[in-house]
């Protein structure tokens, strides 16, 4: 057991806020407040708290949005709490949890905090950061309690290839492990995207929230989608932390869920704004490369050979007042994560500044045709 420091969290809370130009975010900015309608009334707030575990109306709204059984919806304080509660409900100290890498650090920090041991499943840039189900099968076995994946993958923004989720779920079922898919970025995907992982049924869990796509991170409104039996176990864990639901959060989450279509459309437009701009930045520079994301508002970009990502990010901040996330935070040294949460003007200027520092680091001259 060990609640060690989560280095990325420390950095994310301290560094980007102070910069004039930010390419560090992975979620969209909050929508105009009017989008949520009228503020909650006192009656609504009282009713929310009176519901005990409460959350029934919100659970039904979430279940309706994602096509799952409301008895398997657990409302949580964001995806972060959802991930922690699921792991706490599933994992005993000493057990092993397969975790993807490159990895969003708080996921592995939660595994360690619970006294479990991470086992790495590598997602390789040369394979478009795909999940290799055969490699996963080799890692599964006695003592592996859970497998943790992100969809879209943070930091790359890549979706799981068709069939991967189903094959991974089957491999996990055979091994007696639970597949936990953090789908906080999933709704960036268009209508053709496969359903949320939890619709695959027994042994597959989704965690998510209104944070990244809906722009309502400050609400701390998240959820677990799972089998009712696991949901009951998660409620047992949560009884150690919570008496009643946070009524204002529930009331506002209901409003956000009711306007989900508009919020999601807004997020997808933001995604579509940035991807061609980063593509142009990369294609103009032979010394760098990227893996084009399947959605979202951030991606992973490989720096010129030999350039240290932390030094590069520091230099960009010092010389151009612009922030990107060093890949080392995700176990992806030599890369940076570039995001575009802000408006077009901000993004264009921030990318121009990034381009200048990339050029100074040897990313190469502009190709003649562009
Ligand atoms: C994969 C992943 N999960 C969870 C979170 C945090 O989500 P929330 O704000 O809903 O706790 C992040 C934020 O960066 C993330 O990248």
mmCIF file of C-alpha atoms and ligand atoms in Angstrom:
data_model
loop_
_atom_site.group_PDB
_atom_site.id
_atom_site.type_symbol
_atom_site.label_atom_id
_atom_site.label_comp_id
_atom_site.label_asym_id
_atom_site.label_seq_id
_atom_site.Cartn_x
_atom_site.Cartn_y
_atom_site.Cartn_z
ATOM 1 C CA UNK A 1 0.000 0.000 0.000
ATOM 2 C CA UNK A 2 1.404 3.410 -0.788
ATOM 3 C CA UNK A 3 -0.148 6.720 -1.686
ATOM 4 C CA UNK A 4 2.901 8.052 -3.468
ATOM 5 C CA UNK A 5 2.962 11.358 -5.270
ATOM 6 C CA UNK A 6 1.286 11.364 -8.680
ATOM 7 C CA UNK A 7 3.860 13.423 -10.562
ATOM 8 C CA UNK A 8 1.642 14.241 -13.524
ATOM 9 C CA UNK A 9 -1.116 15.550 -11.233
ATOM 10 C CA UNK A 10 1.332 17.824 -9.425
ATOM 11 C CA UNK A 11 2.568 19.163 -12.758
ATOM 12 C CA UNK A 12 -0.899 19.532 -14.315
ATOM 13 C CA UNK A 13 -2.178 21.508 -11.345
ATOM 14 C CA UNK A 14 0.836 23.826 -11.193
ATOM 15 C CA UNK A 15 2.326 24.496 -14.632
ATOM 16 C CA UNK A 16 -0.192 25.034 -17.476
ATOM 17 C CA UNK A 17 -2.325 27.620 -15.670
ATOM 18 C CA UNK A 18 0.463 30.188 -15.636
ATOM 19 C CA UNK A 19 1.223 30.105 -19.360
ATOM 20 C CA UNK A 20 -0.154 32.465 -21.999
ATOM 21 C CA UNK A 21 -0.571 29.676 -24.584
ATOM 22 C CA UNK A 22 -1.802 26.223 -23.616
ATOM 23 C CA UNK A 23 -1.467 23.079 -25.705
ATOM 24 C CA UNK A 24 -1.677 20.884 -22.639
ATOM 25 C CA UNK A 25 -5.389 20.157 -22.172
ATOM 26 C CA UNK A 26 -7.147 16.939 -23.085
ATOM 27 C CA UNK A 27 -10.746 18.063 -22.477
ATOM 28 C CA UNK A 28 -12.840 20.840 -23.966
ATOM 29 C CA UNK A 29 -13.457 24.114 -22.141
ATOM 30 C CA UNK A 30 -16.712 24.517 -20.177
ATOM 31 C CA UNK A 31 -19.752 25.393 -22.309
ATOM 32 C CA UNK A 32 -21.548 28.731 -21.798
ATOM 33 C CA UNK A 33 -23.387 28.352 -18.482
ATOM 34 C CA UNK A 34 -26.756 29.124 -20.122
ATOM 35 C CA UNK A 35 -26.466 25.740 -21.854
ATOM 36 C CA UNK A 36 -27.273 24.100 -18.538
ATOM 37 C CA UNK A 37 -30.517 26.040 -18.128
ATOM 38 C CA UNK A 38 -31.851 27.427 -14.865
ATOM 39 C CA UNK A 39 -29.900 26.828 -11.653
ATOM 40 C CA UNK A 40 -31.281 24.039 -9.428
ATOM 41 C CA UNK A 41 -34.128 24.983 -7.080
ATOM 42 C CA UNK A 42 -34.006 24.264 -3.340
ATOM 43 C CA UNK A 43 -36.655 21.558 -3.902
ATOM 44 C CA UNK A 44 -34.427 19.779 -6.385
ATOM 45 C CA UNK A 45 -31.458 19.993 -4.078
ATOM 46 C CA UNK A 46 -33.439 18.552 -1.182
ATOM 47 C CA UNK A 47 -34.873 15.771 -3.335
ATOM 48 C CA UNK A 48 -31.396 14.829 -4.556
ATOM 49 C CA UNK A 49 -30.121 14.412 -1.023
ATOM 50 C CA UNK A 50 -33.238 12.539 0.072
ATOM 51 C CA UNK A 51 -32.677 9.799 -2.445
ATOM 52 C CA UNK A 52 -30.197 7.972 -0.234
ATOM 53 C CA UNK A 53 -27.748 6.403 -2.632
ATOM 54 C CA UNK A 54 -29.881 8.627 -4.621
ATOM 55 C CA UNK A 55 -28.692 9.280 -8.008
ATOM 56 C CA UNK A 56 -31.604 7.292 -9.392
ATOM 57 C CA UNK A 57 -32.641 9.940 -11.907
ATOM 58 C CA UNK A 58 -29.042 10.470 -12.962
ATOM 59 C CA UNK A 59 -28.392 6.730 -13.150
ATOM 60 C CA UNK A 60 -31.409 6.368 -15.422
ATOM 61 C CA UNK A 61 -30.252 9.231 -17.624
ATOM 62 C CA UNK A 62 -26.777 7.695 -17.928
ATOM 63 C CA UNK A 63 -28.198 4.232 -18.556
ATOM 64 C CA UNK A 64 -30.471 5.667 -21.258
ATOM 65 C CA UNK A 65 -27.606 7.502 -22.933
ATOM 66 C CA UNK A 66 -25.363 4.422 -23.109
ATOM 67 C CA UNK A 67 -27.840 1.546 -23.444
ATOM 68 C CA UNK A 68 -27.076 -0.188 -20.139
ATOM 69 C CA UNK A 69 -29.020 -1.416 -17.107
ATOM 70 C CA UNK A 70 -29.526 1.439 -14.573
ATOM 71 C CA UNK A 71 -28.923 -1.058 -11.745
ATOM 72 C CA UNK A 72 -25.335 -1.265 -12.960
ATOM 73 C CA UNK A 73 -24.716 2.500 -12.933
ATOM 74 C CA UNK A 74 -22.764 3.923 -10.004
ATOM 75 C CA UNK A 75 -22.518 7.705 -9.864
ATOM 76 C CA UNK A 76 -19.042 8.913 -8.831
ATOM 77 C CA UNK A 77 -16.932 12.011 -8.355
ATOM 78 C CA UNK A 78 -15.508 11.944 -11.875
ATOM 79 C CA UNK A 79 -13.742 9.181 -13.744
ATOM 80 C CA UNK A 80 -10.845 9.367 -11.307
ATOM 81 C CA UNK A 81 -13.021 8.313 -8.398
ATOM 82 C CA UNK A 82 -14.772 5.761 -10.615
ATOM 83 C CA UNK A 83 -11.436 4.130 -11.453
ATOM 84 C CA UNK A 84 -10.347 4.118 -7.835
ATOM 85 C CA UNK A 85 -13.645 2.681 -6.552
ATOM 86 C CA UNK A 86 -13.689 -0.080 -9.167
ATOM 87 C CA UNK A 87 -10.150 -1.090 -8.348
ATOM 88 C CA UNK A 88 -10.803 -0.932 -4.611
ATOM 89 C CA UNK A 89 -13.853 -3.155 -5.100
ATOM 90 C CA UNK A 90 -11.978 -5.681 -7.230
ATOM 91 C CA UNK A 91 -8.374 -5.881 -6.179
ATOM 92 C CA UNK A 92 -6.675 -7.311 -3.081
ATOM 93 C CA UNK A 93 -3.149 -6.359 -2.005
ATOM 94 C CA UNK A 94 -0.563 -8.484 -3.768
ATOM 95 C CA UNK A 95 -2.729 -9.217 -6.796
ATOM 96 C CA UNK A 96 -1.657 -8.174 -10.262
ATOM 97 C CA UNK A 97 -3.356 -5.704 -12.566
ATOM 98 C CA UNK A 98 -2.441 -5.466 -16.239
ATOM 99 C CA UNK A 99 -2.062 -1.794 -17.157
ATOM 100 C CA UNK A 100 -1.467 -0.316 -20.608
ATOM 101 C CA UNK A 101 1.608 1.782 -21.229
ATOM 102 C CA UNK A 102 2.023 4.586 -22.311
ATOM 103 C CA UNK A 103 -0.264 5.224 -19.363
ATOM 104 C CA UNK A 104 -2.242 7.980 -17.689
ATOM 105 C CA UNK A 105 -0.269 7.977 -14.442
ATOM 106 C CA UNK A 106 -3.175 8.178 -11.936
ATOM 107 C CA UNK A 107 -4.387 4.782 -13.186
ATOM 108 C CA UNK A 108 -1.213 3.016 -12.220
ATOM 109 C CA UNK A 109 -0.923 5.109 -9.068
ATOM 110 C CA UNK A 110 -4.322 3.755 -7.958
ATOM 111 C CA UNK A 111 -3.179 0.185 -8.565
ATOM 112 C CA UNK A 112 -0.093 0.778 -6.439
ATOM 113 C CA UNK A 113 -2.006 2.649 -3.729
ATOM 114 C CA UNK A 114 -4.189 -0.427 -3.244
ATOM 115 C CA UNK A 115 -1.144 -2.625 -2.779
ATOM 116 C CA UNK A 116 -1.563 -4.393 -6.118
ATOM 117 C CA UNK A 117 1.204 -4.856 -8.666
ATOM 118 C CA UNK A 118 1.059 -3.397 -12.190
ATOM 119 C CA UNK A 119 2.016 -5.627 -15.101
ATOM 120 C CA UNK A 120 2.683 -3.659 -18.279
ATOM 121 C CA UNK A 121 0.885 -4.145 -21.570
ATOM 122 C CA UNK A 122 2.877 -2.107 -24.091
ATOM 123 C CA UNK A 123 1.057 -0.131 -26.783
ATOM 124 C CA UNK A 124 3.711 0.603 -29.400
ATOM 125 C CA UNK A 125 3.837 3.740 -31.549
ATOM 126 C CA UNK A 126 4.926 1.695 -34.569
ATOM 127 C CA UNK A 127 1.635 -0.253 -34.217
ATOM 128 C CA UNK A 128 -0.422 2.967 -33.860
ATOM 129 C CA UNK A 129 -0.513 2.312 -30.099
ATOM 130 C CA UNK A 130 -2.782 -0.688 -30.741
ATOM 131 C CA UNK A 131 -3.655 -3.140 -27.982
ATOM 132 C CA UNK A 132 -2.068 -6.480 -28.856
ATOM 133 C CA UNK A 133 -4.566 -9.047 -27.586
ATOM 134 C CA UNK A 134 -2.089 -11.934 -27.971
ATOM 135 C CA UNK A 135 0.377 -10.052 -25.775
ATOM 136 C CA UNK A 136 -2.466 -9.476 -23.301
ATOM 137 C CA UNK A 137 -3.255 -13.194 -23.256
ATOM 138 C CA UNK A 138 0.352 -13.951 -22.370
ATOM 139 C CA UNK A 139 0.173 -11.577 -19.384
ATOM 140 C CA UNK A 140 -3.092 -12.956 -18.047
ATOM 141 C CA UNK A 141 -3.014 -15.859 -15.639
ATOM 142 C CA UNK A 142 -3.294 -16.713 -12.000
ATOM 143 C CA UNK A 143 -3.406 -13.667 -9.768
ATOM 144 C CA UNK A 144 -4.314 -11.128 -12.453
ATOM 145 C CA UNK A 145 -7.484 -9.535 -11.142
ATOM 146 C CA UNK A 146 -8.075 -6.750 -13.648
ATOM 147 C CA UNK A 147 -6.923 -5.192 -16.916
ATOM 148 C CA UNK A 148 -6.928 -1.407 -17.364
ATOM 149 C CA UNK A 149 -7.238 0.262 -20.764
ATOM 150 C CA UNK A 150 -8.170 3.777 -21.892
ATOM 151 C CA UNK A 151 -10.420 4.594 -24.850
ATOM 152 C CA UNK A 152 -9.464 6.852 -26.504
ATOM 153 C CA UNK A 153 -5.918 6.124 -25.429
ATOM 154 C CA UNK A 154 -4.328 8.877 -23.368
ATOM 155 C CA UNK A 155 -1.894 10.289 -24.569
ATOM 156 C CA UNK A 156 -2.310 9.229 -28.220
ATOM 157 C CA UNK A 157 -6.059 9.707 -28.845
ATOM 158 C CA UNK A 158 -6.174 6.370 -30.676
ATOM 159 C CA UNK A 159 -9.300 4.200 -30.469
ATOM 160 C CA UNK A 160 -9.184 0.442 -29.961
ATOM 161 C CA UNK A 161 -9.126 -1.253 -33.384
ATOM 162 C CA UNK A 162 -12.358 -3.030 -34.422
ATOM 163 C CA UNK A 163 -12.758 -6.340 -32.609
ATOM 164 C CA UNK A 164 -10.074 -5.574 -30.010
ATOM 165 C CA UNK A 165 -12.488 -4.871 -27.182
ATOM 166 C CA UNK A 166 -14.432 -8.075 -27.812
ATOM 167 C CA UNK A 167 -11.235 -10.157 -28.048
ATOM 168 C CA UNK A 168 -9.769 -8.565 -24.908
ATOM 169 C CA UNK A 169 -13.039 -9.157 -23.038
ATOM 170 C CA UNK A 170 -13.024 -12.827 -24.028
ATOM 171 C CA UNK A 171 -9.382 -13.244 -22.984
ATOM 172 C CA UNK A 172 -10.151 -11.616 -19.623
ATOM 173 C CA UNK A 173 -13.225 -13.799 -19.048
ATOM 174 C CA UNK A 174 -11.220 -16.947 -19.745
ATOM 175 C CA UNK A 175 -8.596 -15.811 -17.234
ATOM 176 C CA UNK A 176 -11.096 -14.704 -14.579
ATOM 177 C CA UNK A 177 -9.979 -11.069 -14.780
ATOM 178 C CA UNK A 178 -12.215 -7.994 -15.088
ATOM 179 C CA UNK A 179 -11.633 -5.688 -18.044
ATOM 180 C CA UNK A 180 -11.905 -2.054 -16.947
ATOM 181 C CA UNK A 181 -12.056 0.467 -19.783
ATOM 182 C CA UNK A 182 -11.671 4.133 -18.924
ATOM 183 C CA UNK A 183 -13.850 5.637 -21.655
ATOM 184 C CA UNK A 184 -13.685 9.259 -20.582
ATOM 185 C CA UNK A 185 -12.704 10.219 -24.163
ATOM 186 C CA UNK A 186 -14.993 7.780 -25.972
ATOM 187 C CA UNK A 187 -17.759 10.237 -26.820
ATOM 188 C CA UNK A 188 -15.369 12.231 -28.982
ATOM 189 C CA UNK A 189 -15.885 9.427 -31.506
ATOM 190 C CA UNK A 190 -18.594 9.844 -34.119
ATOM 191 C CA UNK A 191 -21.854 7.954 -34.440
ATOM 192 C CA UNK A 192 -20.180 4.925 -36.037
ATOM 193 C CA UNK A 193 -18.132 4.170 -32.902
ATOM 194 C CA UNK A 194 -18.711 0.857 -31.179
ATOM 195 C CA UNK A 195 -20.840 1.048 -28.010
ATOM 196 C CA UNK A 196 -19.342 1.567 -24.575
ATOM 197 C CA UNK A 197 -17.333 -1.401 -23.329
ATOM 198 C CA UNK A 198 -19.770 -2.268 -20.533
ATOM 199 C CA UNK A 199 -22.399 -3.290 -23.109
ATOM 200 C CA UNK A 200 -20.245 -6.391 -23.698
ATOM 201 C CA UNK A 201 -21.694 -7.716 -20.450
ATOM 202 C CA UNK A 202 -20.208 -9.752 -17.650
ATOM 203 C CA UNK A 203 -16.659 -8.976 -16.648
ATOM 204 C CA UNK A 204 -16.411 -5.698 -18.592
ATOM 205 C CA UNK A 205 -16.613 -2.319 -16.870
ATOM 206 C CA UNK A 206 -16.744 1.243 -18.228
ATOM 207 C CA UNK A 207 -15.689 4.319 -16.293
ATOM 208 C CA UNK A 208 -16.377 7.815 -17.562
ATOM 209 C CA UNK A 209 -17.652 11.290 -16.709
ATOM 210 C CA UNK A 210 -18.909 14.628 -17.976
ATOM 211 C CA UNK A 211 -15.339 15.978 -17.848
ATOM 212 C CA UNK A 212 -13.485 15.742 -21.142
ATOM 213 C CA UNK A 213 -16.089 15.709 -23.898
ATOM 214 C CA UNK A 214 -18.888 17.620 -22.187
ATOM 215 C CA UNK A 215 -16.577 20.238 -20.689
ATOM 216 C CA UNK A 216 -18.035 19.902 -17.189
ATOM 217 C CA UNK A 217 -14.964 18.701 -15.297
ATOM 218 C CA UNK A 218 -15.612 21.098 -12.438
ATOM 219 C CA UNK A 219 -18.837 19.266 -11.656
ATOM 220 C CA UNK A 220 -17.037 16.038 -10.728
ATOM 221 C CA UNK A 221 -19.844 13.988 -12.248
ATOM 222 C CA UNK A 222 -18.726 10.524 -13.282
ATOM 223 C CA UNK A 223 -19.909 6.955 -13.346
ATOM 224 C CA UNK A 224 -19.112 3.289 -13.411
ATOM 225 C CA UNK A 225 -21.111 1.025 -15.735
ATOM 226 C CA UNK A 226 -20.926 -2.590 -14.642
ATOM 227 C CA UNK A 227 -22.914 -5.635 -13.547
ATOM 228 C CA UNK A 228 -25.347 -4.961 -10.677
ATOM 229 C CA UNK A 229 -23.348 -7.353 -8.453
ATOM 230 C CA UNK A 230 -20.159 -5.354 -8.866
ATOM 231 C CA UNK A 231 -22.165 -2.133 -8.466
ATOM 232 C CA UNK A 232 -23.307 -3.354 -5.045
ATOM 233 C CA UNK A 233 -19.712 -4.077 -4.072
ATOM 234 C CA UNK A 234 -18.675 -0.587 -5.196
ATOM 235 C CA UNK A 235 -21.443 0.904 -3.032
ATOM 236 C CA UNK A 236 -19.939 -1.022 -0.102
ATOM 237 C CA UNK A 237 -16.582 0.620 -0.768
ATOM 238 C CA UNK A 238 -18.170 4.033 -1.141
ATOM 239 C CA UNK A 239 -19.939 3.738 2.188
ATOM 240 C CA UNK A 240 -16.473 4.308 3.648
ATOM 241 C CA UNK A 241 -16.330 7.697 1.960
ATOM 242 C CA UNK A 242 -19.766 9.149 1.488
ATOM 243 C CA UNK A 243 -23.053 9.536 3.382
ATOM 244 C CA UNK A 244 -25.333 11.195 0.851
ATOM 245 C CA UNK A 245 -24.879 12.137 -2.738
ATOM 246 C CA UNK A 246 -23.748 15.702 -3.529
ATOM 247 C CA UNK A 247 -27.179 17.047 -4.472
ATOM 248 C CA UNK A 248 -26.013 20.131 -6.426
ATOM 249 C CA UNK A 249 -23.754 17.939 -8.554
ATOM 250 C CA UNK A 250 -26.588 15.523 -9.296
ATOM 251 C CA UNK A 251 -28.942 18.352 -10.252
ATOM 252 C CA UNK A 252 -26.398 19.933 -12.602
ATOM 253 C CA UNK A 253 -25.316 16.566 -14.011
ATOM 254 C CA UNK A 254 -28.922 15.904 -14.994
ATOM 255 C CA UNK A 255 -28.941 19.170 -16.899
ATOM 256 C CA UNK A 256 -25.665 18.274 -18.624
ATOM 257 C CA UNK A 257 -26.975 14.844 -19.581
ATOM 258 C CA UNK A 258 -30.181 16.370 -20.962
ATOM 259 C CA UNK A 259 -28.043 18.566 -23.266
ATOM 260 C CA UNK A 260 -25.616 15.812 -24.108
ATOM 261 C CA UNK A 261 -26.127 15.909 -27.886
ATOM 262 C CA UNK A 262 -25.261 19.591 -28.139
ATOM 263 C CA UNK A 263 -22.271 19.227 -25.796
ATOM 264 C CA UNK A 264 -20.913 16.239 -27.718
ATOM 265 C CA UNK A 265 -21.373 18.001 -31.086
ATOM 266 C CA UNK A 266 -19.425 20.957 -29.734
ATOM 267 C CA UNK A 267 -16.594 18.666 -28.611
ATOM 268 C CA UNK A 268 -16.409 16.896 -31.965
ATOM 269 C CA UNK A 269 -16.189 20.248 -33.757
ATOM 270 C CA UNK A 270 -13.259 21.168 -31.497
ATOM 271 C CA UNK A 271 -11.611 17.869 -32.352
ATOM 272 C CA UNK A 272 -12.079 18.475 -36.083
ATOM 273 C CA UNK A 273 -10.643 21.986 -35.762
ATOM 274 C CA UNK A 274 -7.308 20.842 -34.363
ATOM 275 C CA UNK A 275 -6.406 17.602 -36.092
ATOM 276 C CA UNK A 276 -5.662 19.109 -39.557
ATOM 277 C CA UNK A 277 -3.677 21.900 -37.942
ATOM 278 C CA UNK A 278 -1.372 19.495 -36.098
ATOM 279 C CA UNK A 279 -1.141 17.338 -39.237
ATOM 280 C CA UNK A 280 0.094 20.386 -41.178
ATOM 281 C CA UNK A 281 2.617 21.173 -38.425
ATOM 282 C CA UNK A 282 3.989 17.627 -38.537
ATOM 283 C CA UNK A 283 3.951 17.188 -42.313
ATOM 284 C CA UNK A 284 5.961 20.371 -42.737
ATOM 285 C CA UNK A 285 8.768 18.958 -40.604
ATOM 286 C CA UNK A 286 10.585 15.792 -41.641
ATOM 287 C CA UNK A 287 12.336 15.468 -38.272
ATOM 288 C CA UNK A 288 9.170 14.781 -36.285
ATOM 289 C CA UNK A 289 6.258 12.372 -36.571
ATOM 290 C CA UNK A 290 2.952 11.579 -34.920
ATOM 291 C CA UNK A 291 0.277 8.957 -34.712
ATOM 292 C CA UNK A 292 -2.860 10.612 -36.035
ATOM 293 C CA UNK A 293 -5.575 10.369 -33.369
ATOM 294 C CA UNK A 294 -9.019 8.882 -34.031
ATOM 295 C CA UNK A 295 -10.667 11.703 -32.132
ATOM 296 C CA UNK A 296 -10.290 13.914 -29.115
ATOM 297 C CA UNK A 297 -8.440 17.153 -28.750
ATOM 298 C CA UNK A 298 -4.921 15.893 -28.094
ATOM 299 C CA UNK A 299 -2.328 13.641 -29.680
ATOM 300 C CA UNK A 300 1.186 12.314 -29.229
ATOM 301 C CA UNK A 301 3.982 13.877 -31.273
ATOM 302 C CA UNK A 302 7.501 12.445 -31.518
ATOM 303 C CA UNK A 303 10.330 14.960 -31.102
ATOM 304 C CA UNK A 304 13.482 14.929 -33.233
ATOM 305 C CA UNK A 305 15.855 12.092 -32.235
ATOM 306 C CA UNK A 306 17.827 12.786 -29.091
ATOM 307 C CA UNK A 307 15.640 15.661 -27.874
ATOM 308 C CA UNK A 308 14.621 15.287 -24.228
ATOM 309 C CA UNK A 309 10.869 15.879 -23.853
ATOM 310 C CA UNK A 310 11.109 17.537 -20.448
ATOM 311 C CA UNK A 311 13.872 19.898 -21.589
ATOM 312 C CA UNK A 312 11.896 20.671 -24.733
ATOM 313 C CA UNK A 313 8.711 21.446 -22.798
ATOM 314 C CA UNK A 314 10.634 23.683 -20.367
ATOM 315 C CA UNK A 315 12.267 25.544 -23.225
ATOM 316 C CA UNK A 316 8.925 26.053 -24.999
ATOM 317 C CA UNK A 317 7.466 27.456 -21.818
ATOM 318 C CA UNK A 318 10.424 29.709 -21.027
ATOM 319 C CA UNK A 319 11.024 30.997 -24.544
ATOM 320 C CA UNK A 320 7.498 31.084 -25.985
ATOM 321 C CA UNK A 321 5.190 31.021 -22.939
ATOM 322 C CA UNK A 322 3.538 27.904 -24.362
ATOM 323 C CA UNK A 323 2.832 24.615 -22.580
ATOM 324 C CA UNK A 324 2.771 21.046 -23.884
ATOM 325 C CA UNK A 325 2.871 17.903 -21.745
ATOM 326 C CA UNK A 326 6.187 16.020 -21.662
ATOM 327 C CA UNK A 327 5.639 12.419 -22.806
ATOM 328 C CA UNK A 328 7.725 11.149 -19.881
ATOM 329 C CA UNK A 329 4.678 11.633 -17.650
ATOM 330 C CA UNK A 330 3.018 8.870 -19.689
ATOM 331 C CA UNK A 331 6.092 6.641 -19.926
ATOM 332 C CA UNK A 332 6.634 7.961 -23.455
ATOM 333 C CA UNK A 333 9.986 9.760 -23.362
ATOM 334 C CA UNK A 334 11.039 11.621 -26.511
ATOM 335 C CA UNK A 335 7.413 12.577 -27.225
ATOM 336 C CA UNK A 336 5.103 15.406 -26.217
ATOM 337 C CA UNK A 337 1.313 15.514 -25.885
ATOM 338 C CA UNK A 338 -0.205 18.380 -27.831
ATOM 339 C CA UNK A 339 -3.807 19.468 -27.236
ATOM 340 C CA UNK A 340 -6.107 22.176 -28.565
ATOM 341 C CA UNK A 341 -8.843 23.081 -26.119
ATOM 342 C CA UNK A 342 -8.833 26.796 -26.891
ATOM 343 C CA UNK A 343 -10.269 28.763 -29.810
ATOM 344 C CA UNK A 344 -8.801 28.819 -33.311
ATOM 345 C CA UNK A 345 -6.804 32.018 -32.831
ATOM 346 C CA UNK A 346 -5.194 30.777 -29.618
ATOM 347 C CA UNK A 347 -4.497 27.362 -31.133
ATOM 348 C CA UNK A 348 -2.921 28.776 -34.297
ATOM 349 C CA UNK A 349 -0.651 31.071 -32.340
ATOM 350 C CA UNK A 350 0.293 28.329 -29.864
ATOM 351 C CA UNK A 351 1.097 25.911 -32.707
ATOM 352 C CA UNK A 352 3.150 28.605 -34.442
ATOM 353 C CA UNK A 353 5.192 29.006 -31.264
ATOM 354 C CA UNK A 354 5.548 25.248 -30.911
ATOM 355 C CA UNK A 355 6.702 25.063 -34.547
ATOM 356 C CA UNK A 356 9.435 27.640 -33.937
ATOM 357 C CA UNK A 357 10.863 25.727 -30.992
ATOM 358 C CA UNK A 358 10.552 22.431 -32.892
ATOM 359 C CA UNK A 359 12.545 23.979 -35.744
ATOM 360 C CA UNK A 360 15.205 25.194 -33.333
ATOM 361 C CA UNK A 361 15.382 21.617 -31.986
ATOM 362 C CA UNK A 362 16.065 20.243 -35.472
ATOM 363 C CA UNK A 363 12.590 19.285 -36.675
ATOM 364 C CA UNK A 364 13.663 20.331 -40.167
ATOM 365 C CA UNK A 365 12.837 22.891 -42.758
ATOM 366 C CA UNK A 366 9.419 23.370 -44.296
ATOM 367 C CA UNK A 367 8.867 20.983 -47.184
ATOM 368 C CA UNK A 368 8.660 22.815 -50.485
ATOM 369 C CA UNK A 369 5.114 21.757 -51.423
ATOM 370 C CA UNK A 370 3.422 23.134 -48.291
HETATM 371 C C1 LIG B 1 -7.714 8.522 -19.014
HETATM 372 C C2 LIG B 1 -8.229 9.532 -18.037
HETATM 373 N N1 LIG B 1 -9.075 9.152 -17.076
HETATM 374 C C3 LIG B 1 -9.573 10.032 -16.199
HETATM 375 C C4 LIG B 1 -9.219 11.360 -16.233
HETATM 376 C C5 LIG B 1 -9.814 12.294 -15.226
HETATM 377 O O1 LIG B 1 -11.196 12.360 -15.442
HETATM 378 P P1 LIG B 1 -12.185 13.037 -14.381
HETATM 379 O O2 LIG B 1 -11.955 14.505 -14.443
HETATM 380 O O3 LIG B 1 -13.534 12.641 -14.854
HETATM 381 O O4 LIG B 1 -11.861 12.477 -13.050
HETATM 382 C C6 LIG B 1 -8.318 11.802 -17.204
HETATM 383 C C7 LIG B 1 -7.892 13.219 -17.240
HETATM 384 O O5 LIG B 1 -6.931 13.586 -17.862
HETATM 385 C C8 LIG B 1 -7.820 10.873 -18.131
HETATM 386 O O6 LIG B 1 -6.974 11.241 -19.091
#
